[in-house]
């Protein structure tokens, strides 16, 4: 139980700090059935079989909304049944996998939040 509590605390504080650092430098690829973009709102909505990849990171969702603030930082809200992700841990031969009904990511803080029926799994354990 203590190991699970430590894993939860580490993931809550900085979930992407354990991610493969080289991924941040890789090209982002997005596949979706539909894209609606509004330059005035600085918003893009990807819908239908959305798959985002960047290096070892892979996110799949039914819908992802991307918003950019005036400083150029982006926030992402993914919804699906469920949203899934998988990414290699930095300096380890381990993968972190997760799923939830909703996921939110803010690239300013590098924090990923899994909401509603969330599950996170790695070689260190699993939390739900």
Protein backbone atom coordinates (compact mmCIF):
# COMPACT_ATOMS: atom_id res chain seq x y z
CA UNK A 1 0.00 0.00 0.00
CA UNK A 2 2.89 2.38 0.78
CA UNK A 3 4.37 1.79 -2.70
CA UNK A 4 1.00 2.59 -4.26
CA UNK A 5 0.74 5.79 -2.17
CA UNK A 6 4.25 6.85 -3.23
CA UNK A 7 3.43 6.15 -6.89
CA UNK A 8 0.23 8.19 -6.60
CA UNK A 9 2.07 11.09 -4.93
CA UNK A 10 4.83 11.07 -7.54
CA UNK A 11 2.37 10.99 -10.41
CA UNK A 12 0.19 13.72 -8.90
CA UNK A 13 3.14 16.07 -8.39
CA UNK A 14 4.80 15.76 -11.79
CA UNK A 15 3.37 13.07 -14.07
CA UNK A 16 5.34 14.06 -17.13
CA UNK A 17 8.64 14.38 -15.29
CA UNK A 18 8.89 10.59 -15.55
CA UNK A 19 8.13 10.66 -19.28
CA UNK A 20 10.70 10.21 -22.01
CA UNK A 21 12.35 13.67 -22.18
CA UNK A 22 13.26 13.30 -25.86
CA UNK A 23 9.54 13.17 -26.72
CA UNK A 24 9.22 16.95 -26.18
CA UNK A 25 11.55 17.54 -29.13
CA UNK A 26 9.70 15.21 -31.52
CA UNK A 27 7.14 16.25 -34.10
CA UNK A 28 3.49 16.04 -33.03
CA UNK A 29 1.21 14.13 -35.38
CA UNK A 30 -2.58 14.24 -35.11
CA UNK A 31 -4.99 12.02 -37.02
CA UNK A 32 -8.74 12.57 -36.80
CA UNK A 33 -11.89 12.16 -38.86
CA UNK A 34 -12.68 15.90 -38.59
CA UNK A 35 -10.91 19.13 -37.68
CA UNK A 36 -12.62 22.42 -36.93
CA UNK A 37 -10.35 25.41 -36.28
CA UNK A 38 -11.19 28.93 -35.16
CA UNK A 39 -8.23 31.32 -35.36
CA UNK A 40 -10.13 34.09 -33.55
CA UNK A 41 -10.77 31.84 -30.54
CA UNK A 42 -7.33 30.21 -30.92
CA UNK A 43 -9.05 26.84 -30.76
CA UNK A 44 -8.92 23.59 -32.72
CA UNK A 45 -11.38 20.71 -32.27
CA UNK A 46 -10.38 17.24 -33.46
CA UNK A 47 -13.22 14.71 -33.59
CA UNK A 48 -13.63 11.06 -34.45
CA UNK A 49 -10.91 8.46 -33.91
CA UNK A 50 -8.38 11.05 -32.74
CA UNK A 51 -4.82 9.74 -32.32
CA UNK A 52 -1.99 12.02 -31.21
CA UNK A 53 1.61 10.81 -31.28
CA UNK A 54 4.81 12.53 -30.22
CA UNK A 55 7.83 10.30 -29.86
CA UNK A 56 6.84 7.45 -27.55
CA UNK A 57 3.64 9.23 -26.45
CA UNK A 58 0.36 8.03 -27.95
CA UNK A 59 -3.04 9.42 -26.97
CA UNK A 60 -6.34 8.15 -28.42
CA UNK A 61 -9.69 9.86 -27.86
CA UNK A 62 -13.06 10.50 -29.45
CA UNK A 63 -12.54 14.29 -29.23
CA UNK A 64 -9.69 16.64 -28.35
CA UNK A 65 -10.06 20.41 -27.95
CA UNK A 66 -6.84 22.44 -28.12
CA UNK A 67 -6.76 26.05 -26.92
CA UNK A 68 -3.83 28.46 -27.08
CA UNK A 69 -3.44 31.44 -24.77
CA UNK A 70 -1.95 34.83 -25.65
CA UNK A 71 1.52 33.66 -24.53
CA UNK A 72 1.43 30.62 -26.82
CA UNK A 73 0.81 27.98 -24.15
CA UNK A 74 -1.67 25.27 -25.06
CA UNK A 75 -4.20 23.34 -23.06
CA UNK A 76 -5.82 20.14 -24.25
CA UNK A 77 -9.08 18.51 -23.16
CA UNK A 78 -9.63 14.97 -24.44
CA UNK A 79 -12.86 13.03 -24.05
CA UNK A 80 -13.74 9.54 -25.12
CA UNK A 81 -14.94 6.17 -24.12
CA UNK A 82 -12.24 6.08 -22.82
CA UNK A 83 -9.29 8.38 -23.52
CA UNK A 84 -6.14 6.24 -23.49
CA UNK A 85 -2.46 7.09 -23.39
CA UNK A 86 0.85 5.29 -23.36
CA UNK A 87 4.37 6.70 -22.96
CA UNK A 88 7.82 5.34 -22.22
CA UNK A 89 9.38 6.42 -18.92
CA UNK A 90 12.64 8.35 -19.11
CA UNK A 91 15.80 6.29 -18.54
CA UNK A 92 13.83 3.09 -17.98
CA UNK A 93 12.51 0.17 -19.99
CA UNK A 94 9.06 0.78 -18.57
CA UNK A 95 5.89 2.25 -19.99
CA UNK A 96 3.19 4.26 -18.27
CA UNK A 97 -0.32 3.54 -19.51
CA UNK A 98 -3.55 5.18 -18.50
CA UNK A 99 -7.17 5.70 -19.35
CA UNK A 100 -10.08 7.86 -18.21
CA UNK A 101 -13.29 9.31 -19.53
CA UNK A 102 -11.61 12.74 -19.65
CA UNK A 103 -8.00 13.90 -19.72
CA UNK A 104 -6.68 17.44 -19.40
CA UNK A 105 -3.15 18.62 -20.16
CA UNK A 106 -1.61 22.06 -19.76
CA UNK A 107 1.76 22.51 -21.45
CA UNK A 108 2.58 25.48 -19.20
CA UNK A 109 2.68 23.25 -16.12
CA UNK A 110 3.29 19.89 -17.87
CA UNK A 111 0.53 18.34 -15.75
CA UNK A 112 -1.75 15.63 -17.10
CA UNK A 113 -5.00 15.05 -15.22
CA UNK A 114 -7.05 11.89 -15.70
CA UNK A 115 -10.68 12.37 -14.65
CA UNK A 116 -13.64 9.99 -14.23
CA UNK A 117 -12.96 6.26 -14.07
CA UNK A 118 -9.22 6.91 -14.25
CA UNK A 119 -6.62 4.15 -14.24
CA UNK A 120 -2.84 4.51 -14.34
CA UNK A 121 -0.45 1.56 -14.67
CA UNK A 122 3.30 0.98 -14.87
CA UNK A 123 5.79 -1.63 -13.68
CA UNK A 124 5.67 0.15 -10.31
CA UNK A 125 1.98 -0.61 -9.81
CA UNK A 126 -1.53 0.38 -10.76
CA UNK A 127 -3.95 2.94 -9.36
CA UNK A 128 -7.60 3.53 -10.15
